[in-house]
PDB file of C-alpha atoms in Angstrom:
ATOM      1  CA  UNK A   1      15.419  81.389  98.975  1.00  0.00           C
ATOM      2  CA  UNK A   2      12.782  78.763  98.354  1.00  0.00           C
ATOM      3  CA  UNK A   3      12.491  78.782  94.661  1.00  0.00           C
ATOM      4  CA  UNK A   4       8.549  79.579  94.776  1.00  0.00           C
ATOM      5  CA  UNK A   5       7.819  82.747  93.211  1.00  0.00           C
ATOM      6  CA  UNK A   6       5.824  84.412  95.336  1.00  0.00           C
ATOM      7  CA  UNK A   7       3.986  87.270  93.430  1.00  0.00           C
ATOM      8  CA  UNK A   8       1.823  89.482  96.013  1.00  0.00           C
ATOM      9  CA  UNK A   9       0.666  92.462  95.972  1.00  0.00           C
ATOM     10  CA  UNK A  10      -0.127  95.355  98.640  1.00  0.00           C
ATOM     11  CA  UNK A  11       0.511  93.840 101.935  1.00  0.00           C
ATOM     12  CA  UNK A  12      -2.588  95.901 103.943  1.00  0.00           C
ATOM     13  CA  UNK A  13      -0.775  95.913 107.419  1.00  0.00           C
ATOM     14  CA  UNK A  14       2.790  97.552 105.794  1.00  0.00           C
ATOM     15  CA  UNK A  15       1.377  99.466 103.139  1.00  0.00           C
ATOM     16  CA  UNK A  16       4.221  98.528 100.763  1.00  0.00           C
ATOM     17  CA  UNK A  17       3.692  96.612  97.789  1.00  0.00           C
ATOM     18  CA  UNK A  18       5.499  93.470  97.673  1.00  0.00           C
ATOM     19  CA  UNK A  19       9.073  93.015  96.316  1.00  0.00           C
ATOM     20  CA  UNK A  20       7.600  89.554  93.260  1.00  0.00           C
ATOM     21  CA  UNK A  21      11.230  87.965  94.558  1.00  0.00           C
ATOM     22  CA  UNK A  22      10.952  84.679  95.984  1.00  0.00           C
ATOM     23  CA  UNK A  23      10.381  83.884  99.445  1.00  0.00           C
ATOM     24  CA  UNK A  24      13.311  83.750 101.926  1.00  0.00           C
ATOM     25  CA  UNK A  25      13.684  81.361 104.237  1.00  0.00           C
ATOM     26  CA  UNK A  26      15.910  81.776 107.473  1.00  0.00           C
ATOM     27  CA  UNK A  27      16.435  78.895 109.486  1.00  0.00           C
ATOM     28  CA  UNK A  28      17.538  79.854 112.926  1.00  0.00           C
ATOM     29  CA  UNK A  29      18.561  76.178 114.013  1.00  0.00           C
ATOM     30  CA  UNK A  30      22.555  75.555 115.688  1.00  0.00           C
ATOM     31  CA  UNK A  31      23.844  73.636 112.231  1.00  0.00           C
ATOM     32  CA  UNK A  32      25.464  75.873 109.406  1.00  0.00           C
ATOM     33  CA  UNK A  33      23.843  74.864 106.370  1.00  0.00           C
ATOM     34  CA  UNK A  34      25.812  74.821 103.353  1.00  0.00           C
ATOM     35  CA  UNK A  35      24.866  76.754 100.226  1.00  0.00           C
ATOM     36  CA  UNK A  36      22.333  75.150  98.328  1.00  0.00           C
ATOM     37  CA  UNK A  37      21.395  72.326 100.518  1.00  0.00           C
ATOM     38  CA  UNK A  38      18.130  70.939 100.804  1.00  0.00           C
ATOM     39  CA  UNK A  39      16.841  70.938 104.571  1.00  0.00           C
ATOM     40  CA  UNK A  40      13.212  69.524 106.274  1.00  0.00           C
ATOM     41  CA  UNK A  41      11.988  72.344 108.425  1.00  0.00           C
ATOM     42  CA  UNK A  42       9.462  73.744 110.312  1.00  0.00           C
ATOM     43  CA  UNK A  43       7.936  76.922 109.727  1.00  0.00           C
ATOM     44  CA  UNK A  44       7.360  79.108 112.720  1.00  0.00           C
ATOM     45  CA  UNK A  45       6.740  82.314 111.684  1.00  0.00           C
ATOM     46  CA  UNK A  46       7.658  85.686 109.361  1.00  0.00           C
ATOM     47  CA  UNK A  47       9.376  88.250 109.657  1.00  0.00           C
ATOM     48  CA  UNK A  48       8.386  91.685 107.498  1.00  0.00           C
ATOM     49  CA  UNK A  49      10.759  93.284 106.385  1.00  0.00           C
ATOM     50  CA  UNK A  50      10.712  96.572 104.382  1.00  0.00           C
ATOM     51  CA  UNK A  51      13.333  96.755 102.118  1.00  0.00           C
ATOM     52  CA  UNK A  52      13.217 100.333  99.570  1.00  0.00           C
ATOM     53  CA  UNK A  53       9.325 100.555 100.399  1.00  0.00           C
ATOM     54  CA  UNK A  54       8.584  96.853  99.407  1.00  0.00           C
ATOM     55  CA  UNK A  55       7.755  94.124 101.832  1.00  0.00           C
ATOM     56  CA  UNK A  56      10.255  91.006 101.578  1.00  0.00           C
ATOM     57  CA  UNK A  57       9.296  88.534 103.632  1.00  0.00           C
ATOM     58  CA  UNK A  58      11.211  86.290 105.151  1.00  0.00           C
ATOM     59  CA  UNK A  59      10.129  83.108 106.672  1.00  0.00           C
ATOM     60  CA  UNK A  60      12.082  81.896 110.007  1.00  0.00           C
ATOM     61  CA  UNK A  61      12.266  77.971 110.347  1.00  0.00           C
ATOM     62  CA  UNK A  62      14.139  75.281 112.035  1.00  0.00           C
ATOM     63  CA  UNK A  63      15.508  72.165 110.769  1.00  0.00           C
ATOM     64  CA  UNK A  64      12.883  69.343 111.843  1.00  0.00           C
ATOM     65  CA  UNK A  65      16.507  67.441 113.210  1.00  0.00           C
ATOM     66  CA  UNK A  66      17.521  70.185 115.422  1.00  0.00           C
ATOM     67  CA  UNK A  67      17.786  69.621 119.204  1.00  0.00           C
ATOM     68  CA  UNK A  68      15.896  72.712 119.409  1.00  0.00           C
ATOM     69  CA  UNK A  69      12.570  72.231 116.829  1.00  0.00           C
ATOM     70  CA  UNK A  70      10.503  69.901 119.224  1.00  0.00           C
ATOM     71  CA  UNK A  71      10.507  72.994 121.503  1.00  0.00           C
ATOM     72  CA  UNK A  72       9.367  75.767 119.233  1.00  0.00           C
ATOM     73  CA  UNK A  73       5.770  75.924 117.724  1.00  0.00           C
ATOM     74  CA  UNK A  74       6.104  79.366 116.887  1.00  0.00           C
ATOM     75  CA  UNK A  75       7.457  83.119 116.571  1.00  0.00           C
ATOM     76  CA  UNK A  76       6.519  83.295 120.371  1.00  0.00           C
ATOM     77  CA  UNK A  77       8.613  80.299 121.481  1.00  0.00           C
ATOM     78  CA  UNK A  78      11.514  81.353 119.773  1.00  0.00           C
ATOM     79  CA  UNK A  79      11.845  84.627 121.867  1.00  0.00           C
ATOM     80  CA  UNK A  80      10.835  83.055 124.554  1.00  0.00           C
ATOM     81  CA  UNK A  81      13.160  79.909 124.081  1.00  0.00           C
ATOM     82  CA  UNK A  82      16.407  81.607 122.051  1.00  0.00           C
ATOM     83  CA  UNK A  83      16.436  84.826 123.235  1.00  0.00           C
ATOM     84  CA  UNK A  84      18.283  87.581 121.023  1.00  0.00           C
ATOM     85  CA  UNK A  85      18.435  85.238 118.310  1.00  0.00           C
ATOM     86  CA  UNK A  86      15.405  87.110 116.461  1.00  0.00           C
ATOM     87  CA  UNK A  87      16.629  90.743 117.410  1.00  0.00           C
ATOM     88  CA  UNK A  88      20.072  89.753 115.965  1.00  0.00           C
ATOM     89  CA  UNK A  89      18.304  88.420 112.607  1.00  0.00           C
ATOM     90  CA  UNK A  90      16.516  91.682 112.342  1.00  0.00           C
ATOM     91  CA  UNK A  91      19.903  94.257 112.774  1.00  0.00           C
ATOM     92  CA  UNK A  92      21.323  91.732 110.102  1.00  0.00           C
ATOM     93  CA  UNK A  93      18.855  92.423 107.990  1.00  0.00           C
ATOM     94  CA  UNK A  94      18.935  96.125 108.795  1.00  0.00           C
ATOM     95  CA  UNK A  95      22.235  96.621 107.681  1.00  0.00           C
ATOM     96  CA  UNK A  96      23.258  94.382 105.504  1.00  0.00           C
ATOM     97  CA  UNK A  97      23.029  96.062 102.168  1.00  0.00           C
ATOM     98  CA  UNK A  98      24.483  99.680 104.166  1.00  0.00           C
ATOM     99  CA  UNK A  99      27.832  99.458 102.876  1.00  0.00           C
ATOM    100  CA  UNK A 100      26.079  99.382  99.067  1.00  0.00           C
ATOM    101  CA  UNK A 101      25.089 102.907  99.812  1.00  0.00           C
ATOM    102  CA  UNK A 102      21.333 101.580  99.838  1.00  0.00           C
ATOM    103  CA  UNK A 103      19.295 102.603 103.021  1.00  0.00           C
ATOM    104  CA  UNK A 104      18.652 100.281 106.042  1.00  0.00           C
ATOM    105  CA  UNK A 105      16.233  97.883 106.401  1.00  0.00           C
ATOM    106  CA  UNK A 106      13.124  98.891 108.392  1.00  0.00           C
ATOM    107  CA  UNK A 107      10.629  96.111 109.802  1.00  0.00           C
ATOM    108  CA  UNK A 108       6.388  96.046 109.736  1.00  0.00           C
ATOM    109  CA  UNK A 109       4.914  94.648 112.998  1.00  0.00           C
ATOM    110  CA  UNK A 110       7.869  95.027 115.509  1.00  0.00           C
TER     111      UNK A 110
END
């Protein structure tokens, strides 16, 4: 997460109110991170995800120093450039609170 508290309210294009957690940042580049380490990137797009009828967005980034950033501008250029790599993000996020009992993850504009 980023830290900034992101309050916001009915998101018009999922028609879920959002979740008040902070923002989530995923950064897609080939480095593991390690937990709490601070990282430069480069913002290339969201992703909308719809977690118990609130919107949790999550913002997908790349380290500025991976091989990789200087070829991505956007969400676009990541499928295009890393293929799967955003469909995998997305069944991760599906499922990953499933074996809590809670329901899966569904996504606004697929």
């Amino acid at each position: 997460s980023s830290g900034i508290n992101a309050e916001y309210g009915v998101d018009e294009g999922t028609a879920a109110k959002g979740d008040n957690d902070p923002l989530d940042a995923v950064e897609i580049g080939s480095a593991v991170a390690t937990r709490g380490e601070v990282k430069q990137v480069k913002i290339l797009g969201v992703i909308a995800m719809i977690d118990e009828g609130e919107t949790d967005w999550k913002i997908v980034c790349i380290d500025r120093n991976d091989p990789m950033a200087d070829s991505l501008s956007d969400i676009g250029d990541v499928e295009a450039k890393m293929p799967g790599i955003l469909e995998a993000t997305r069944d991760w996020f599906r499922i990953y609170k499933d074996h809590t009992g809670k329901p899966m993850n569904d996504f606004a504009y697929k």
